[in-house]
PDB file of C-alpha atoms in Angstrom:
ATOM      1  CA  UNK W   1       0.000   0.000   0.000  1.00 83.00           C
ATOM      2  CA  UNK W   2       1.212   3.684  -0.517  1.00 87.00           C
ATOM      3  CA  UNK W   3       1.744   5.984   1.572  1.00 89.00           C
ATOM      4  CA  UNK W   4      -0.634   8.987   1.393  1.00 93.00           C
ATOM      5  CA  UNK W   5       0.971  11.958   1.009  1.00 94.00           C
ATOM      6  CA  UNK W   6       0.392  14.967   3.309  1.00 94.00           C
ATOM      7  CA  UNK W   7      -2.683  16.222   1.482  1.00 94.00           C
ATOM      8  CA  UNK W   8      -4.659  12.679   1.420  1.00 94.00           C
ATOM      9  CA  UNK W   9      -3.683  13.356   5.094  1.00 95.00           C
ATOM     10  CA  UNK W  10      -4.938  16.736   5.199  1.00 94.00           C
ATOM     11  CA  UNK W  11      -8.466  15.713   3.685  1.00 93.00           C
ATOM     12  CA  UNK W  12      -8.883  12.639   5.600  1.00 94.00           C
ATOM     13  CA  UNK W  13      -8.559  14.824   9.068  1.00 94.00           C
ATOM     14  CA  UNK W  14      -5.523  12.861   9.668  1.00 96.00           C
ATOM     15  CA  UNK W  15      -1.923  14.718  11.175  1.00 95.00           C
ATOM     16  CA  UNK W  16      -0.097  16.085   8.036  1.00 95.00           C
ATOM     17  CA  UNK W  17       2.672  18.380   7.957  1.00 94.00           C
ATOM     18  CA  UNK W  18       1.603  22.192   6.555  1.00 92.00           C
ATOM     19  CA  UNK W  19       5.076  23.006   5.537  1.00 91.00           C
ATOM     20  CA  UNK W  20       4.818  20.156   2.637  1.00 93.00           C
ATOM     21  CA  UNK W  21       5.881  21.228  -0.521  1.00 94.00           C
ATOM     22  CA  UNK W  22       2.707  19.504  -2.275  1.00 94.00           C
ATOM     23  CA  UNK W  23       0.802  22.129  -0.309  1.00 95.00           C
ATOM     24  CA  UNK W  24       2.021  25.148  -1.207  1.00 95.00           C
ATOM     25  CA  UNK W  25       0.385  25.609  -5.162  1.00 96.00           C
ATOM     26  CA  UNK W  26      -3.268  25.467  -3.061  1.00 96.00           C
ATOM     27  CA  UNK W  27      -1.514  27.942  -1.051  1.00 96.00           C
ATOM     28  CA  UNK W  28      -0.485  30.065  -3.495  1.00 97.00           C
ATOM     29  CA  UNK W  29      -3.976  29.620  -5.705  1.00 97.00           C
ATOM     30  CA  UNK W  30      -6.105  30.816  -2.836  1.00 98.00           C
ATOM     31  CA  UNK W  31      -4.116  33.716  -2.056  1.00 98.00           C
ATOM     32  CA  UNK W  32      -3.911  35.044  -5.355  1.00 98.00           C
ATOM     33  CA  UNK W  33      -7.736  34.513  -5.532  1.00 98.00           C
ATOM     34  CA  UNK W  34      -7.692  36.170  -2.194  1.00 98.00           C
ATOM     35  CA  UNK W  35      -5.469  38.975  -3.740  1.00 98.00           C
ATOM     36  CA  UNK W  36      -8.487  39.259  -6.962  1.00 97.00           C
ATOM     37  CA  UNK W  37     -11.248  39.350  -4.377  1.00 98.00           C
ATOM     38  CA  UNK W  38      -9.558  42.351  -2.089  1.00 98.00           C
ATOM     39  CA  UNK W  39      -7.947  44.461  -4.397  1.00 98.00           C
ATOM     40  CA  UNK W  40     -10.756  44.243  -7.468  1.00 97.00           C
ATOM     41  CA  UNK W  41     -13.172  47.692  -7.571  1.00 97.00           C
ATOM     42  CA  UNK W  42     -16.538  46.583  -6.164  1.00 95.00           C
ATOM     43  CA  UNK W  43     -18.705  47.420  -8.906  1.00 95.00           C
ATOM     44  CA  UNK W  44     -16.368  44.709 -10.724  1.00 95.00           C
ATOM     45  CA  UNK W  45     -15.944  42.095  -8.127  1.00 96.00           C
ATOM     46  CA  UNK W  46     -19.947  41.872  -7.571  1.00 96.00           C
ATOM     47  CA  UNK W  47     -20.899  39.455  -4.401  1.00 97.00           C
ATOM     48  CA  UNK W  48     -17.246  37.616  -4.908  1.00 97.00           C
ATOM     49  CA  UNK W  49     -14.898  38.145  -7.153  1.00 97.00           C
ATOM     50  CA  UNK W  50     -14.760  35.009  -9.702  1.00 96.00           C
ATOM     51  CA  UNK W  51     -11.511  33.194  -8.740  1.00 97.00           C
ATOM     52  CA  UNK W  52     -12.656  33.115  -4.966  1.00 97.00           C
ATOM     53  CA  UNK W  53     -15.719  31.721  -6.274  1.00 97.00           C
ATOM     54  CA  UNK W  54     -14.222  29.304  -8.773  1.00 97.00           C
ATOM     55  CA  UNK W  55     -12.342  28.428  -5.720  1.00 97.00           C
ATOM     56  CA  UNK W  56     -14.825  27.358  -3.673  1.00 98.00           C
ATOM     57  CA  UNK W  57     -16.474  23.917  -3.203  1.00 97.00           C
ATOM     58  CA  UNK W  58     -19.396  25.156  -3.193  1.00 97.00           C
ATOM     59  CA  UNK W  59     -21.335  28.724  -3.566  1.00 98.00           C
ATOM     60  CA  UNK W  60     -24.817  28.731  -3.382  1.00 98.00           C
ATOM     61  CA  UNK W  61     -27.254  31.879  -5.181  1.00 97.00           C
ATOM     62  CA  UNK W  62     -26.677  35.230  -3.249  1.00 98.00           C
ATOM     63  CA  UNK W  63     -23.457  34.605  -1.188  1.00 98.00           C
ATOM     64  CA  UNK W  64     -21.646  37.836  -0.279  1.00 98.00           C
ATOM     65  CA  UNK W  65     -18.037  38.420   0.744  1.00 98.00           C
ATOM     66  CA  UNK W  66     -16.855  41.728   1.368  1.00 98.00           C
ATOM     67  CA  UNK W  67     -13.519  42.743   1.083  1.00 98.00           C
ATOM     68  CA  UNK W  68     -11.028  42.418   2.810  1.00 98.00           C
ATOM     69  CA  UNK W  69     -11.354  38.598   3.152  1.00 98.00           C
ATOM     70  CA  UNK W  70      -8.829  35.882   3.885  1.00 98.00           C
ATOM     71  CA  UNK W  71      -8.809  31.903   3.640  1.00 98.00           C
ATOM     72  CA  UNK W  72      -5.836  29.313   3.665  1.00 97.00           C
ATOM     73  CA  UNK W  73      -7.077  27.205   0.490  1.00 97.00           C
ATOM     74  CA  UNK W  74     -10.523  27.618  -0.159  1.00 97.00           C
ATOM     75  CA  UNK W  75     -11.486  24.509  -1.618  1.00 97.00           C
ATOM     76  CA  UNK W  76     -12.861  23.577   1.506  1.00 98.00           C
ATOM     77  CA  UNK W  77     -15.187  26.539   1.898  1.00 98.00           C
ATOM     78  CA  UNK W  78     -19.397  25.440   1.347  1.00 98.00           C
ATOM     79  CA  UNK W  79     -21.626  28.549   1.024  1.00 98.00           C
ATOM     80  CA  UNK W  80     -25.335  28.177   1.648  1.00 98.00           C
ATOM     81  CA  UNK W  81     -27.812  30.422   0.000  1.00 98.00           C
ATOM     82  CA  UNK W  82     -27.437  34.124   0.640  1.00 98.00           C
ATOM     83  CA  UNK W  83     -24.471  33.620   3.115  1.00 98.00           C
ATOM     84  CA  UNK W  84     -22.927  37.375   4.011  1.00 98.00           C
ATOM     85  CA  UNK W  85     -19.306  37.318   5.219  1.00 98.00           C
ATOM     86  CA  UNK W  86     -18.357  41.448   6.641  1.00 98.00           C
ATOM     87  CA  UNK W  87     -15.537  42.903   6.254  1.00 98.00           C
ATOM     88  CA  UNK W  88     -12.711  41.421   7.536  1.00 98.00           C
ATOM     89  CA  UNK W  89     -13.417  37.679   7.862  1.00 98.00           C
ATOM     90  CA  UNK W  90     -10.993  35.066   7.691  1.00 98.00           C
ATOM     91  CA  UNK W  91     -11.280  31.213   7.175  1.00 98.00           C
ATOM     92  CA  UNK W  92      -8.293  29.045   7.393  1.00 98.00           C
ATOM     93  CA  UNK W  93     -10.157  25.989   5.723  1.00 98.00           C
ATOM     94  CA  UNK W  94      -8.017  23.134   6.210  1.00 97.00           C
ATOM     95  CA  UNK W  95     -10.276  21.385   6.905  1.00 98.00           C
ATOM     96  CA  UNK W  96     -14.189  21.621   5.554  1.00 98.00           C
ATOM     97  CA  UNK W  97     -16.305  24.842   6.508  1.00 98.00           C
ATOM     98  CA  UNK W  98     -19.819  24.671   5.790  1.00 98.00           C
ATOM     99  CA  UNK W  99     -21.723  27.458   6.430  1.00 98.00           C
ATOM    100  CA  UNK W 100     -25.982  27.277   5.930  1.00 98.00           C
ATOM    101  CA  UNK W 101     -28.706  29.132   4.396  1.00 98.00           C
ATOM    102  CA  UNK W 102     -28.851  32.773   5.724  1.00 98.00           C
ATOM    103  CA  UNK W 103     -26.036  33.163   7.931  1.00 98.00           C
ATOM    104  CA  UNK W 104     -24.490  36.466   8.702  1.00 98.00           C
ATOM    105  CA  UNK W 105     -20.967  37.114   9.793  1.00 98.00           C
ATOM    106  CA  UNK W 106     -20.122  40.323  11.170  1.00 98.00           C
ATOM    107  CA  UNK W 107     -17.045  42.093  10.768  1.00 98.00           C
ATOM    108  CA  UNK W 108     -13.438  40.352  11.883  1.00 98.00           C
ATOM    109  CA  UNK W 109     -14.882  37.170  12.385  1.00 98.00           C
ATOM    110  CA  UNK W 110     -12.219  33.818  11.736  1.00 98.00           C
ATOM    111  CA  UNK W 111     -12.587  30.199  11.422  1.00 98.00           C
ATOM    112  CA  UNK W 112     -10.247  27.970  12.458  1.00 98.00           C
ATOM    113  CA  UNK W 113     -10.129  24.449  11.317  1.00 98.00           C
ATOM    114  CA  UNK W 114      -6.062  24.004  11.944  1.00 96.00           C
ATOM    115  CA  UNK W 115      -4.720  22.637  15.333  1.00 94.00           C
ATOM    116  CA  UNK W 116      -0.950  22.315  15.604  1.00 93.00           C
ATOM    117  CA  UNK W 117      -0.075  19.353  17.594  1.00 90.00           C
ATOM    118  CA  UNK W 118       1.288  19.822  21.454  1.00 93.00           C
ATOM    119  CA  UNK W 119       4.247  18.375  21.283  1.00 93.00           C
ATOM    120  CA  UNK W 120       7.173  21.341  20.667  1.00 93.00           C
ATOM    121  CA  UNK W 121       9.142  19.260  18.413  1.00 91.00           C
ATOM    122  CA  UNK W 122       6.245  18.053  16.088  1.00 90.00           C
ATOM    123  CA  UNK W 123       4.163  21.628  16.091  1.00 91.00           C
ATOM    124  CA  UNK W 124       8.315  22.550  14.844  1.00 91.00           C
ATOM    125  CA  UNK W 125       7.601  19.973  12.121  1.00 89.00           C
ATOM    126  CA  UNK W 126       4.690  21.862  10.778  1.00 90.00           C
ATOM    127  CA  UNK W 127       2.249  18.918  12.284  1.00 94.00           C
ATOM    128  CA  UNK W 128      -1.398  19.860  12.571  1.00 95.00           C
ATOM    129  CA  UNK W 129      -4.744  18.333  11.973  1.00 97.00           C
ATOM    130  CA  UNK W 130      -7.743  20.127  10.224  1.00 97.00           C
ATOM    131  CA  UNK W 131     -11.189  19.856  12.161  1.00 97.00           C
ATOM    132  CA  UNK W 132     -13.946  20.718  10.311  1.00 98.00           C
ATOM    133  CA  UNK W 133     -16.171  23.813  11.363  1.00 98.00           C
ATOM    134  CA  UNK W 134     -20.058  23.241  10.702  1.00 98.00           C
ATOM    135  CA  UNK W 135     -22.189  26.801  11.296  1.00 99.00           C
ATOM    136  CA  UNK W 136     -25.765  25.834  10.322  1.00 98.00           C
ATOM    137  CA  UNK W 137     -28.925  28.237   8.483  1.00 98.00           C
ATOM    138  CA  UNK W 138     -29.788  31.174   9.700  1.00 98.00           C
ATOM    139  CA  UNK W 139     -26.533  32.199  12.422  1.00 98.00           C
ATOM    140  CA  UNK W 140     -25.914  35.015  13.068  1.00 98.00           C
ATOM    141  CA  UNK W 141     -21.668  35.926  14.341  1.00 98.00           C
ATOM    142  CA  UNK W 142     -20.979  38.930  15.871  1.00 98.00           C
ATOM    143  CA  UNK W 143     -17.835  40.821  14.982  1.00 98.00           C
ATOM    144  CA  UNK W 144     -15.062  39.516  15.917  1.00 98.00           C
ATOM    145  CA  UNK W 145     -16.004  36.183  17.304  1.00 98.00           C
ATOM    146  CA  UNK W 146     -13.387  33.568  16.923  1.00 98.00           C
ATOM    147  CA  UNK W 147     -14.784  30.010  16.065  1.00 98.00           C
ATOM    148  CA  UNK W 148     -12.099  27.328  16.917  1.00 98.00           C
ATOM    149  CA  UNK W 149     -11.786  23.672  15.340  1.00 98.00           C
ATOM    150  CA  UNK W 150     -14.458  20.794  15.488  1.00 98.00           C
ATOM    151  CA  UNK W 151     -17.209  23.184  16.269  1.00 98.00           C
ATOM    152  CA  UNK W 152     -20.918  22.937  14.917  1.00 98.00           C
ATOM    153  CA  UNK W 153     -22.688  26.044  15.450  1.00 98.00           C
ATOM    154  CA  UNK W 154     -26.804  24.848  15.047  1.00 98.00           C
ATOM    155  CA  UNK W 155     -29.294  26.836  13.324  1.00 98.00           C
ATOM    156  CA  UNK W 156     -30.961  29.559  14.229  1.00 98.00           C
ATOM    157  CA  UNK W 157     -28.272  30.454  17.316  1.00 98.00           C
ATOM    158  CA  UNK W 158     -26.597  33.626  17.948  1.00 98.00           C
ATOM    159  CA  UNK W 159     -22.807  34.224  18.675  1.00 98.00           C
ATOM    160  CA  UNK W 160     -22.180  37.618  20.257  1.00 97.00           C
ATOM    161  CA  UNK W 161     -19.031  39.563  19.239  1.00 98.00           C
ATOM    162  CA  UNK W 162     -16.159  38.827  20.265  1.00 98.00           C
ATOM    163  CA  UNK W 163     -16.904  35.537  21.807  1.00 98.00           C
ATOM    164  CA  UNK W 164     -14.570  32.714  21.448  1.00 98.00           C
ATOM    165  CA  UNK W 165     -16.717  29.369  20.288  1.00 98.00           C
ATOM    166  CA  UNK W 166     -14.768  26.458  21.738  1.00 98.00           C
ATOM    167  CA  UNK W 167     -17.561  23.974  22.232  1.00 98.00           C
ATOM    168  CA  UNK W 168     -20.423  23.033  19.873  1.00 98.00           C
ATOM    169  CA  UNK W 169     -23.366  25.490  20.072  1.00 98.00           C
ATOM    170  CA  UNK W 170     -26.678  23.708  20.324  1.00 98.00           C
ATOM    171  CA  UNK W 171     -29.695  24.741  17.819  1.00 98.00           C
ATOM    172  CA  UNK W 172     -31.474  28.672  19.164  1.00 97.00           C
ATOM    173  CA  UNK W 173     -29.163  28.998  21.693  1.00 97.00           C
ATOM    174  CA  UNK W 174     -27.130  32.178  22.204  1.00 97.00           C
ATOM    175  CA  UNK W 175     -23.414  32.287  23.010  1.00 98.00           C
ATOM    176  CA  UNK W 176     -21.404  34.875  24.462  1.00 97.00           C
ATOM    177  CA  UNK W 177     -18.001  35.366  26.079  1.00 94.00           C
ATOM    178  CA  UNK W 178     -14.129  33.533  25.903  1.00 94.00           C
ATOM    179  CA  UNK W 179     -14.698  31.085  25.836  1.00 91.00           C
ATOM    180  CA  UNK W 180     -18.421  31.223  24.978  1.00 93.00           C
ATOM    181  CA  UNK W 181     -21.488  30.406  26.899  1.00 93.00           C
ATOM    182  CA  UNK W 182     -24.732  30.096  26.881  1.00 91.00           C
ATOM    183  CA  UNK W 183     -27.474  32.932  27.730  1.00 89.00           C
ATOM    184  CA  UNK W 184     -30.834  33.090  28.021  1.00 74.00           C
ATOM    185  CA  UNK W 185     -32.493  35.894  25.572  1.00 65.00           C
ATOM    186  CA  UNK W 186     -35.556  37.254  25.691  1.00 63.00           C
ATOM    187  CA  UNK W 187     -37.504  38.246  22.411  1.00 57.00           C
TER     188      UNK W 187
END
């Protein structure tokens, strides 16, 4: 059997080492899409400029991405229907990021999907392992919130600003804090 190389590793959530040369073209492809996206006039670039969108797994009707935006490959980005990404936002997608139907994302809001392993010497070796981020219809993210790997966000919940989303967030609920927790709301 042969060995799979570091991005078979990558995509089956497995430890792989970022600094692999087999890596870097996805590297460089997303940030020169990145580069199209932030630095085309708007009236040109539209909802998302077309190599961030060719880029994408997936981009449903009405998806929005202001500028400036940021993701580490972008291959592994999903975008639901009408998705709206502020100013600001960054994604580092190493592993997938689905985002639903409807969801907002304020301004200065980032994804994480990388975790660099514990150990000094291996975290030295450019080990990490991508968890995927699931944010379900109709979210809404407050500016600045930081969503770390492995976390599903359910639909219809709120994530106040600034808050840092360590653990799942079930369906409705509300979030709010570092690291985030839940509150009750009242309509």
């Amino acid at each position: 059997m042969t060995p799979k190389s570091e991005r078979e590793k990558m995509a089956a959530g497995e430890w792989y080492s970022c600094q692999d040369p087999e890596l870097r073209p996805l590297q460089r492809r997303a940030r020169e899409a990145v580069h199209q996206h932030n630095s085309m006039p708007p009236a040109e670039r539209g909802s998302m400029a077309p190599a961030l969108k060719a880029l994408f797994s997936e981009v449903a009707e009405g998806s929005f991405i202001e500028a400036p935006f940021h993701c580490a490959y972008g291959m592994n980005i999903i975008l639901g229907e009408n998705v709206y990404l502020n100013a600001g936002c960054a994604i580092l997608d190493t592993a997938p990021v689905r985002i639903g139907a409807s969801t907002m994302l304020g301004p200065g809001v980032q994804i994480y999907c990388a975790q660099h392993h514990k150990d000094p010497a291996l975290r030295k070796d450019g080990l990490e392992i991508g968890l995927p981020v699931t944010i379900g219809e109709n979210v809404w993210i407050g500016g600045g919130a930081i969503i770390l790997p492995g976390v599903t966000i359910g639909d219809d919940a709120i994530v106040g600003a600034g808050a840092v989303v360590t653990k799942d967030v079930p369906k409705g609920a509300t979030v709010i804090g570092n690291p985030a927790r839940p509150i009750s709301v009242k309509s």
